[in-house]
Amino acid sequence: DIVMTQSPDSLAVSLGERATINCKSSQSVLYSSNNKNYFAWYQQKPGQPPKLLIYWASTRQSGVPDRFTGSGSGTDFTLTINSLQAEDVAVYYCQQYAATPRTFGQGTKVEVK
Amino acid sequence: EVQLVQSGGGLVKPGGSLRLSCVVSGFAFSSWSMAWVRQAPGKGLEWVSSINAGSSYIFYADSVKGRFTVSRDNAKSSLYLQLNSLRAEDTAVYFCARVHYGDYDYWGQGTLVTVAS
């Protein structure tokens, strides 16, 4: 199984500042045949289902604010939240879909400092 | 508007069974693969099972293989998860989700399954 490891487990950021979450996969999720990273980011608020933010490592899902940016390739990925807003307080998960079983990171909790 | 409406959770004794349902509207259900993902209380997300549009490709997590069965009825725009031989460690909120490219772009509201005596 591909193991997804996020860092940090939690972080506190001031409103308007940048939050950076990292995710590392135990093996590459980049397919050379199409040069795509089979990798996604989700946001989950308490009592709600996860919400897809980013897929193909850097493609923003429709309706997601452009302060959310995904980057990285191969085994190392980053979610950047520019100018953190109060509504961004949530747990963020990474996921790989390069192989079955699909696997998620353990989550990173983002709070306001 | 895309909607995935779940039902069927509840309290069940160890060894018992339960059937979860997910009724979909707002998109052509018969054209999309679907999945179940669960989340134990206070824990992260765990993929459980996936089924393709024609039910010809079905996959399970090792933790549920042989105990859970995923199915779908395209005529009813419905996805199901039959949970048998339930264990305490199966206690979780179960989400149905539409498979996008392997990620999940639409999710149900979740239904809680509690396995306890």
Coordinates of C-alpha atoms in Angstrom, one line a residue:
Chain A
D1 CA 0.0 0.0 0.0
I2 CA 1.1 3.6 -0.6
V3 CA 1.5 5.3 2.7
M4 CA 0.7 9.1 2.8
T5 CA 2.4 11.1 5.5
Q6 CA 1.3 14.7 6.2
S7 CA 3.2 17.3 8.1
P8 CA 2.6 19.0 10.4
D9 CA -0.2 17.3 12.3
S10 CA -1.5 20.8 13.2
L11 CA -0.6 24.4 12.7
A12 CA -1.9 27.7 13.8
V13 CA -1.7 30.7 11.5
S14 CA -2.8 34.3 11.9
L15 CA -5.6 35.5 9.7
G16 CA -4.3 36.8 6.4
E17 CA -1.1 34.8 6.7
R18 CA 0.0 31.8 4.7
A19 CA -0.5 28.2 5.8
T20 CA 1.6 25.4 4.2
I21 CA 0.8 21.7 4.5
N22 CA 3.1 19.0 3.2
C23 CA 2.3 15.4 2.1
K24 CA 4.8 12.7 1.2
S25 CA 3.9 9.4 -0.4
S26 CA 5.9 6.2 0.1
Q27 CA 6.1 5.8 -3.6
S28 CA 5.7 8.0 -6.6
V29 CA 2.2 8.8 -7.7
L30 CA 3.4 10.2 -11.0
Y31 CA 2.4 8.3 -14.1
S32 CA 5.0 8.9 -16.8
S33 CA 2.5 7.8 -19.5
N34 CA 0.5 11.0 -19.1
N35 CA 2.7 13.0 -16.8
K36 CA 0.0 13.3 -14.2
N37 CA 0.3 13.0 -10.4
Y38 CA -2.6 11.0 -9.1
F39 CA -3.0 13.1 -6.0
A40 CA -5.7 15.1 -4.3
W41 CA -6.3 17.5 -1.4
Y42 CA -9.5 17.7 0.7
Q43 CA -10.9 20.0 3.3
Q44 CA -13.1 18.7 6.1
K45 CA -15.0 20.9 8.6
P46 CA -16.5 19.4 11.8
G47 CA -19.7 17.4 11.1
Q48 CA -19.3 17.7 7.3
P49 CA -18.1 15.4 4.6
P50 CA -14.7 16.1 3.0
K51 CA -14.7 18.7 0.2
L52 CA -12.4 18.2 -2.8
L53 CA -10.1 21.1 -3.2
I54 CA -7.3 20.0 -5.6
Y55 CA -6.9 17.1 -8.0
W56 CA -4.1 16.1 -10.3
A57 CA -1.9 17.6 -7.6
S58 CA -2.5 21.2 -8.8
T59 CA -5.9 21.5 -10.5
R60 CA -8.3 23.5 -8.4
Q61 CA -11.8 22.0 -8.2
S62 CA -14.6 24.3 -9.5
G63 CA -15.6 26.9 -7.0
V64 CA -12.5 26.6 -4.8
P65 CA -11.0 30.0 -4.0
D66 CA -7.7 30.7 -5.7
R67 CA -6.0 31.2 -2.3
F68 CA -5.7 27.4 -2.3
T69 CA -2.8 26.2 -4.4
G70 CA -1.5 22.6 -4.8
S71 CA 2.0 21.9 -5.9
G72 CA 4.6 19.1 -6.1
S73 CA 5.3 16.0 -8.0
G74 CA 6.3 12.4 -7.6
T75 CA 6.4 11.8 -3.9
D76 CA 6.3 15.3 -2.3
F77 CA 3.3 17.6 -2.4
T78 CA 2.3 20.9 -0.8
L79 CA -1.0 22.6 -0.2
T80 CA -0.7 26.4 0.3
I81 CA -3.4 28.5 1.7
N82 CA -2.6 32.1 1.0
S83 CA -4.1 34.8 3.2
L84 CA -5.9 32.4 5.6
Q85 CA -9.5 33.2 6.2
A86 CA -11.6 32.2 9.3
E87 CA -13.6 29.8 7.1
D88 CA -10.5 27.9 6.2
V89 CA -10.3 26.4 9.8
A90 CA -10.6 22.7 9.1
V91 CA -8.7 19.5 8.8
Y92 CA -6.9 18.9 5.4
Y93 CA -6.3 15.5 3.9
C94 CA -4.1 14.4 1.0
Q95 CA -5.0 11.3 -1.0
Q96 CA -3.4 9.2 -3.7
Y97 CA -5.3 7.5 -6.5
A98 CA -2.4 6.0 -8.3
A99 CA -3.0 2.6 -6.8
T100 CA -5.6 0.5 -5.0
P101 CA -6.1 0.7 -2.1
R102 CA -6.7 4.5 -2.3
T103 CA -5.0 6.0 0.8
F104 CA -5.2 9.2 2.7
G105 CA -2.8 11.1 4.9
Q106 CA -3.6 11.3 8.6
G107 CA -4.8 14.9 8.3
T108 CA -3.5 18.3 9.3
K109 CA -5.6 20.5 11.5
V110 CA -5.4 24.2 10.6
E111 CA -6.4 26.7 13.3
V112 CA -6.3 30.5 13.7
K113 CA -3.5 31.8 15.9
Chain B
E1 CA -27.8 20.2 -8.0
V2 CA -25.8 17.0 -7.2
Q3 CA -27.1 15.2 -4.1
L4 CA -26.0 12.0 -2.4
V5 CA -28.5 11.1 0.3
Q6 CA -27.5 8.4 2.7
S7 CA -29.5 6.2 5.0
G8 CA -29.2 2.9 6.9
G9 CA -26.8 3.5 9.8
G10 CA -27.4 2.7 13.4
L11 CA -26.4 0.7 16.4
V12 CA -25.7 -3.0 15.9
K13 CA -24.2 -5.8 18.0
P14 CA -20.8 -7.4 17.2
G15 CA -21.4 -10.0 14.5
G16 CA -24.5 -8.3 13.3
S17 CA -25.3 -6.9 9.9
L18 CA -26.5 -3.6 8.4
R19 CA -27.2 -2.2 4.9
L20 CA -26.3 1.3 4.0
S21 CA -27.9 3.1 1.0
C22 CA -26.9 6.2 -1.0
V23 CA -29.5 7.7 -3.4
V24 CA -28.1 10.0 -6.0
S25 CA -29.6 12.8 -8.0
G26 CA -28.3 15.6 -10.2
F27 CA -26.0 13.5 -12.4
A28 CA -26.1 10.4 -14.6
F29 CA -25.5 7.8 -11.9
S30 CA -25.1 5.0 -14.4
S31 CA -22.1 6.6 -15.9
W32 CA -20.0 7.0 -12.8
S33 CA -17.9 4.8 -10.5
M34 CA -18.8 5.2 -6.9
A35 CA -17.0 4.5 -3.6
W36 CA -17.5 4.2 0.1
V37 CA -15.1 5.9 2.5
R38 CA -15.3 5.7 6.3
Q39 CA -14.1 7.7 9.2
A40 CA -13.8 6.3 12.7
P41 CA -14.7 8.8 15.5
G42 CA -12.0 11.4 15.8
K43 CA -9.8 9.7 13.1
G44 CA -8.9 10.1 9.5
L45 CA -10.4 8.9 6.3
E46 CA -10.2 5.3 5.1
W47 CA -11.3 4.0 1.7
V48 CA -13.6 1.0 2.0
S49 CA -14.8 0.0 -1.4
S50 CA -15.3 1.1 -5.0
I51 CA -17.6 -0.1 -7.8
N52 CA -17.5 0.9 -11.4
A53 CA -20.5 2.0 -13.5
G54 CA -21.4 -1.4 -14.7
S55 CA -20.6 -3.3 -11.5
S56 CA -17.9 -5.3 -13.3
Y57 CA -15.0 -3.9 -11.3
I58 CA -15.3 -4.0 -7.5
F59 CA -12.6 -3.5 -5.0
Y60 CA -12.4 -3.7 -1.2
A61 CA -10.0 -2.7 1.5
D62 CA -8.4 -5.7 3.1
S63 CA -10.0 -4.7 6.4
V64 CA -13.5 -5.4 5.1
K65 CA -12.9 -8.0 2.3
G66 CA -15.2 -11.0 2.8
R67 CA -17.5 -9.1 5.2
F68 CA -18.7 -6.1 3.2
T69 CA -20.4 -6.2 -0.2
V70 CA -20.9 -3.1 -2.4
S71 CA -23.6 -3.1 -5.1
R72 CA -25.6 -0.6 -7.1
D73 CA -28.9 -0.3 -8.9
N74 CA -28.5 2.1 -11.8
A75 CA -32.3 2.1 -12.4
K76 CA -32.8 3.5 -8.9
S77 CA -29.6 5.7 -8.9
S78 CA -28.7 3.9 -5.7
L79 CA -25.5 2.6 -4.2
Y80 CA -25.4 0.1 -1.4
L81 CA -23.0 -1.3 1.2
Q82 CA -23.9 -4.5 3.0
L83 CA -22.0 -4.8 6.2
N84 CA -21.8 -8.3 7.7
S85 CA -19.9 -9.8 10.6
L86 CA -19.5 -6.4 12.1
R87 CA -16.7 -5.7 14.6
A88 CA -16.2 -2.9 17.1
E89 CA -13.4 -1.5 14.8
D90 CA -16.0 -1.0 12.0
T91 CA -17.6 1.8 14.1
A92 CA -17.4 4.9 11.9
V93 CA -19.2 7.4 9.8
Y94 CA -19.6 5.9 6.4
F95 CA -19.6 8.2 3.4
C96 CA -20.6 7.4 -0.2
A97 CA -18.8 9.4 -2.8
R98 CA -18.6 9.8 -6.6
V99 CA -15.3 8.8 -8.2
H100 CA -13.9 11.7 -10.2
Y101 CA -10.5 10.6 -11.6
G102 CA -9.8 8.4 -8.6
D103 CA -10.4 11.3 -6.3
Y104 CA -13.9 12.0 -4.9
D105 CA -15.7 15.1 -6.0
Y106 CA -19.2 14.7 -4.4
W107 CA -19.9 13.1 -1.1
G108 CA -22.9 12.1 0.9
Q109 CA -23.7 13.5 4.3
G110 CA -22.4 10.4 6.1
T111 CA -24.1 7.8 8.2
L112 CA -22.9 6.6 11.6
V113 CA -22.5 2.9 12.2
T114 CA -21.9 1.9 15.8
V115 CA -20.9 -1.6 16.6
A116 CA -21.3 -2.3 20.4
S117 CA -22.9 -4.8 22.7

